[in-house]
Structure formats: structure tokens, C-alpha cells
Amino acid sequence: MIDANRTPTRGRLASAVADVRLWFAPERLRAEGETPDYRFSLANERTFLAWLRTAMALVGGGFAVDQFLPDTNSALRLAAALTLLAGGAVCAVRALNHWVRCELAMRRGEDLPVSRFPVVLGLAVGVIALVMVGLVAVRWGG
């Protein structure tokens, strides 16, 4: 329901804050709508865990860049490591948010929420991989 006194941005912000509160209150999440078929909830959980594995891989990649490219320009190495570490953190938080939004949609009988995040993450990982290829090539070529 949209309040006529709210701007669209303010409504989205309020919705985001409400979603964050649900992260820490599973009993409130269960109070929403009807319990979906457990298979859908388990599939949602498997997707969440896949996103967490991706987040952990990004964090591990950040540490690997920092440890295994010591001869690389320190500013480049630091930027690459911090980008991977930050990407892992963003991916983990986004996974949690998406899990809650999907669970709410299933309980309410609504369409599942769409997200641009997989596309953004895929493109970012591709770009980071190309940068890593460049860093490794410079290191081995020099």
C-alpha cells in the first residue's frame, strides 16, 4: 500500500528498513501470510547458501590477491584486494536481503522479487578477473 504523502524513494527506504528488521526477527517473518510448500523454502535457502559461497569466494580471493601478488604495485594490489573483499561483504548482505524478500513473497502469494544484482555481480567478477589476469601477466612478464 502506498501512502500519498510519501515519495517513492521514502517508501522504498521504509520497505528496506522493514526488511532489515525481519533479518533479526524470524518469528515476524513466519507471521506473514501462509506457510509455503517447504520445498520452495528449502530451494530459497539453497539459493541463499549459494550466494554465501560466492561471497566467501570473493573474500578468499581478496586475501589471495593480497598474499600472492606481493611484487605487484601496492596501490593496484590493495585496490584489487579491497574490491574483492567489499564485493564479498556486499554479496553476503544482498543474499540475506534477497532470501527474506523471496520468503515474504512466497508467504504472501506474490511474484518473486526480481533483482539486477546477479547481472551486476557477474559483470563485476568478469571485470575483476580480467584485471587479475593483467596483474599476473605484469608480474610474470616483469
PDB file of C-alpha atoms in Angstrom:
ATOM      1  CA  MET A   1       0.000   0.000   0.000  1.00  0.00           C
ATOM      2  CA  ILE A   2       1.425   3.412  -0.988  1.00  0.00           C
ATOM      3  CA  ASP A   3       0.896   6.415   1.240  1.00  0.00           C
ATOM      4  CA  ALA A   4       0.024   9.534  -0.787  1.00  0.00           C
ATOM      5  CA  ASN A   5       2.257  11.632   1.498  1.00  0.00           C
ATOM      6  CA  ARG A   6       5.324   9.516   0.825  1.00  0.00           C
ATOM      7  CA  THR A   7       7.708   9.937  -2.035  1.00  0.00           C
ATOM      8  CA  PRO A   8       8.643   6.739  -3.929  1.00  0.00           C
ATOM      9  CA  THR A   9      12.180   6.930  -2.522  1.00  0.00           C
ATOM     10  CA  ARG A  10      10.932   7.293   1.029  1.00  0.00           C
ATOM     11  CA  GLY A  11       8.597   4.323   0.518  1.00  0.00           C
ATOM     12  CA  ARG A  12      11.461   2.177  -0.768  1.00  0.00           C
ATOM     13  CA  LEU A  13      13.638   3.235   2.144  1.00  0.00           C
ATOM     14  CA  ALA A  14      10.920   2.346   4.651  1.00  0.00           C
ATOM     15  CA  SER A  15      10.463  -1.023   2.939  1.00  0.00           C
ATOM     16  CA  ALA A  16      14.220  -1.676   3.052  1.00  0.00           C
ATOM     17  CA  VAL A  17      14.354  -0.823   6.763  1.00  0.00           C
ATOM     18  CA  ALA A  18      11.389  -3.139   7.428  1.00  0.00           C
ATOM     19  CA  ASP A  19      13.161  -5.932   5.521  1.00  0.00           C
ATOM     20  CA  VAL A  20      16.327  -5.435   7.590  1.00  0.00           C
ATOM     21  CA  ARG A  21      14.304  -5.719  10.794  1.00  0.00           C
ATOM     22  CA  LEU A  22      12.979  -9.081   9.552  1.00  0.00           C
ATOM     23  CA  TRP A  23      16.551 -10.404   9.306  1.00  0.00           C
ATOM     24  CA  PHE A  24      16.668 -10.442  13.096  1.00  0.00           C
ATOM     25  CA  ALA A  25      13.052 -11.437  13.778  1.00  0.00           C
ATOM     26  CA  PRO A  26      12.267 -14.769  12.120  1.00  0.00           C
ATOM     27  CA  GLU A  27       9.058 -15.064  14.142  1.00  0.00           C
ATOM     28  CA  ARG A  28       7.742 -11.919  12.404  1.00  0.00           C
ATOM     29  CA  LEU A  29       8.645 -13.423   9.031  1.00  0.00           C
ATOM     30  CA  ARG A  30       6.666 -16.574   9.886  1.00  0.00           C
ATOM     31  CA  ALA A  31       3.669 -14.458  10.906  1.00  0.00           C
ATOM     32  CA  GLU A  32       3.365 -13.122   7.336  1.00  0.00           C
ATOM     33  CA  GLY A  33       0.844 -14.804   5.037  1.00  0.00           C
ATOM     34  CA  GLU A  34       0.634 -18.574   4.722  1.00  0.00           C
ATOM     35  CA  THR A  35       3.381 -21.143   5.073  1.00  0.00           C
ATOM     36  CA  PRO A  36       4.616 -22.065   1.590  1.00  0.00           C
ATOM     37  CA  ASP A  37       5.375 -25.584   0.452  1.00  0.00           C
ATOM     38  CA  TYR A  38       8.559 -26.490   2.346  1.00  0.00           C
ATOM     39  CA  ARG A  39      10.298 -27.400  -0.930  1.00  0.00           C
ATOM     40  CA  PHE A  40      10.140 -23.759  -2.020  1.00  0.00           C
ATOM     41  CA  SER A  41      11.519 -22.559   1.295  1.00  0.00           C
ATOM     42  CA  LEU A  42      14.343 -25.089   1.053  1.00  0.00           C
ATOM     43  CA  ALA A  43      15.099 -24.005  -2.524  1.00  0.00           C
ATOM     44  CA  ASN A  44      15.204 -20.393  -1.320  1.00  0.00           C
ATOM     45  CA  GLU A  45      17.631 -21.459   1.414  1.00  0.00           C
ATOM     46  CA  ARG A  46      19.849 -23.315  -1.087  1.00  0.00           C
ATOM     47  CA  THR A  47      19.988 -20.171  -3.225  1.00  0.00           C
ATOM     48  CA  PHE A  48      20.924 -18.160  -0.149  1.00  0.00           C
ATOM     49  CA  LEU A  49      23.722 -20.610   0.645  1.00  0.00           C
ATOM     50  CA  ALA A  50      24.990 -20.427  -2.947  1.00  0.00           C
ATOM     51  CA  TRP A  51      25.199 -16.633  -2.627  1.00  0.00           C
ATOM     52  CA  LEU A  52      27.112 -17.064   0.645  1.00  0.00           C
ATOM     53  CA  ARG A  53      29.567 -19.410  -1.073  1.00  0.00           C
ATOM     54  CA  THR A  54      30.067 -16.752  -3.732  1.00  0.00           C
ATOM     55  CA  ALA A  55      30.647 -14.148  -1.017  1.00  0.00           C
ATOM     56  CA  MET A  56      33.203 -16.383   0.712  1.00  0.00           C
ATOM     57  CA  ALA A  57      34.991 -16.983  -2.602  1.00  0.00           C
ATOM     58  CA  LEU A  58      35.246 -13.231  -3.162  1.00  0.00           C
ATOM     59  CA  VAL A  59      36.621 -12.718   0.353  1.00  0.00           C
ATOM     60  CA  GLY A  60      39.104 -15.552  -0.182  1.00  0.00           C
ATOM     61  CA  GLY A  61      40.101 -14.008  -3.499  1.00  0.00           C
ATOM     62  CA  GLY A  62      40.737 -10.695  -1.773  1.00  0.00           C
ATOM     63  CA  PHE A  63      43.075 -12.336   0.710  1.00  0.00           C
ATOM     64  CA  ALA A  64      44.766 -14.320  -2.070  1.00  0.00           C
ATOM     65  CA  VAL A  65      45.456 -11.174  -4.091  1.00  0.00           C
ATOM     66  CA  ASP A  66      46.964  -9.523  -1.045  1.00  0.00           C
ATOM     67  CA  GLN A  67      49.142 -12.525  -0.195  1.00  0.00           C
ATOM     68  CA  PHE A  68      50.155 -13.929  -3.581  1.00  0.00           C
ATOM     69  CA  LEU A  69      50.866 -10.774  -5.555  1.00  0.00           C
ATOM     70  CA  PRO A  70      53.371  -9.096  -3.208  1.00  0.00           C
ATOM     71  CA  ASP A  71      55.603  -7.821  -6.036  1.00  0.00           C
ATOM     72  CA  THR A  72      52.716  -6.046  -7.760  1.00  0.00           C
ATOM     73  CA  ASN A  73      52.295  -2.302  -7.406  1.00  0.00           C
ATOM     74  CA  SER A  74      50.973  -1.940  -3.866  1.00  0.00           C
ATOM     75  CA  ALA A  75      48.218   0.515  -4.850  1.00  0.00           C
ATOM     76  CA  LEU A  76      46.904  -1.859  -7.531  1.00  0.00           C
ATOM     77  CA  ARG A  77      47.156  -4.857  -5.233  1.00  0.00           C
ATOM     78  CA  LEU A  78      45.389  -3.012  -2.414  1.00  0.00           C
ATOM     79  CA  ALA A  79      42.634  -1.774  -4.746  1.00  0.00           C
ATOM     80  CA  ALA A  80      42.070  -5.269  -6.148  1.00  0.00           C
ATOM     81  CA  ALA A  81      42.083  -6.904  -2.702  1.00  0.00           C
ATOM     82  CA  LEU A  82      39.722  -4.318  -1.203  1.00  0.00           C
ATOM     83  CA  THR A  83      37.390  -4.561  -4.197  1.00  0.00           C
ATOM     84  CA  LEU A  84      37.129  -8.321  -3.772  1.00  0.00           C
ATOM     85  CA  LEU A  85      36.674  -8.071  -0.008  1.00  0.00           C
ATOM     86  CA  ALA A  86      34.000  -5.382  -0.347  1.00  0.00           C
ATOM     87  CA  GLY A  87      32.300  -7.413  -3.084  1.00  0.00           C
ATOM     88  CA  GLY A  88      32.159 -10.387  -0.724  1.00  0.00           C
ATOM     89  CA  ALA A  89      30.599  -8.276   2.007  1.00  0.00           C
ATOM     90  CA  VAL A  90      28.021  -6.785  -0.371  1.00  0.00           C
ATOM     91  CA  CYS A  91      27.201 -10.218  -1.772  1.00  0.00           C
ATOM     92  CA  ALA A  92      26.626 -11.669   1.711  1.00  0.00           C
ATOM     93  CA  VAL A  93      24.315  -8.834   2.752  1.00  0.00           C
ATOM     94  CA  ARG A  94      22.467  -8.947  -0.560  1.00  0.00           C
ATOM     95  CA  ALA A  95      21.996 -12.711  -0.161  1.00  0.00           C
ATOM     96  CA  LEU A  96      20.323 -12.223   3.188  1.00  0.00           C
ATOM     97  CA  ASN A  97      18.105  -9.452   1.863  1.00  0.00           C
ATOM     98  CA  HIS A  98      17.079 -11.493  -1.179  1.00  0.00           C
ATOM     99  CA  TRP A  99      16.306 -14.552   0.959  1.00  0.00           C
ATOM    100  CA  VAL A 100      13.973 -12.521   3.192  1.00  0.00           C
ATOM    101  CA  ARG A 101      12.271 -10.815   0.234  1.00  0.00           C
ATOM    102  CA  CYS A 102      11.682 -14.161  -1.512  1.00  0.00           C
ATOM    103  CA  GLU A 103      10.397 -15.796   1.653  1.00  0.00           C
ATOM    104  CA  LEU A 104       7.962 -12.910   2.188  1.00  0.00           C
ATOM    105  CA  ALA A 105       6.770 -13.072  -1.422  1.00  0.00           C
ATOM    106  CA  MET A 106       6.143 -16.813  -1.173  1.00  0.00           C
ATOM    107  CA  ARG A 107       4.243 -16.416   2.099  1.00  0.00           C
ATOM    108  CA  ARG A 108       2.121 -13.628   0.621  1.00  0.00           C
ATOM    109  CA  GLY A 109       1.445 -15.471  -2.639  1.00  0.00           C
ATOM    110  CA  GLU A 110       3.190 -12.740  -4.661  1.00  0.00           C
ATOM    111  CA  ASP A 111       5.594 -12.960  -7.573  1.00  0.00           C
ATOM    112  CA  LEU A 112       9.185 -13.451  -6.516  1.00  0.00           C
ATOM    113  CA  PRO A 113      11.185 -10.215  -6.494  1.00  0.00           C
ATOM    114  CA  VAL A 114      13.396  -9.509  -9.473  1.00  0.00           C
ATOM    115  CA  SER A 115      16.941  -8.343  -8.990  1.00  0.00           C
ATOM    116  CA  ARG A 116      19.690  -6.852 -11.127  1.00  0.00           C
ATOM    117  CA  PHE A 117      22.273  -7.990  -8.603  1.00  0.00           C
ATOM    118  CA  PRO A 118      23.194 -11.273 -10.370  1.00  0.00           C
ATOM    119  CA  VAL A 119      23.962  -9.344 -13.570  1.00  0.00           C
ATOM    120  CA  VAL A 120      25.961  -6.699 -11.711  1.00  0.00           C
ATOM    121  CA  LEU A 121      27.855  -9.356  -9.759  1.00  0.00           C
ATOM    122  CA  GLY A 122      28.579 -11.379 -12.896  1.00  0.00           C
ATOM    123  CA  LEU A 123      29.900  -8.345 -14.756  1.00  0.00           C
ATOM    124  CA  ALA A 124      31.946  -7.218 -11.758  1.00  0.00           C
ATOM    125  CA  VAL A 125      33.527 -10.656 -11.323  1.00  0.00           C
ATOM    126  CA  GLY A 126      34.320 -10.740 -15.053  1.00  0.00           C
ATOM    127  CA  VAL A 127      35.987  -7.323 -14.930  1.00  0.00           C
ATOM    128  CA  ILE A 128      37.895  -8.229 -11.765  1.00  0.00           C
ATOM    129  CA  ALA A 129      39.058 -11.471 -13.401  1.00  0.00           C
ATOM    130  CA  LEU A 130      40.386  -9.514 -16.371  1.00  0.00           C
ATOM    131  CA  VAL A 131      42.193  -7.109 -14.031  1.00  0.00           C
ATOM    132  CA  MET A 132      43.689 -10.081 -12.196  1.00  0.00           C
ATOM    133  CA  VAL A 133      44.888 -11.572 -15.492  1.00  0.00           C
ATOM    134  CA  GLY A 134      46.565  -8.241 -16.209  1.00  0.00           C
ATOM    135  CA  LEU A 135      48.184  -8.079 -12.769  1.00  0.00           C
ATOM    136  CA  VAL A 136      49.502 -11.623 -13.020  1.00  0.00           C
ATOM    137  CA  ALA A 137      50.766 -11.045 -16.574  1.00  0.00           C
ATOM    138  CA  VAL A 138      52.639  -7.916 -15.483  1.00  0.00           C
ATOM    139  CA  ARG A 139      54.116  -9.746 -12.527  1.00  0.00           C
ATOM    140  CA  TRP A 140      55.306 -12.731 -14.584  1.00  0.00           C
ATOM    141  CA  GLY A 141      56.345 -10.626 -17.549  1.00  0.00           C
ATOM    142  CA  GLY A 142      58.483  -8.247 -15.475  1.00  0.00           C
TER     143      GLY A 142
END
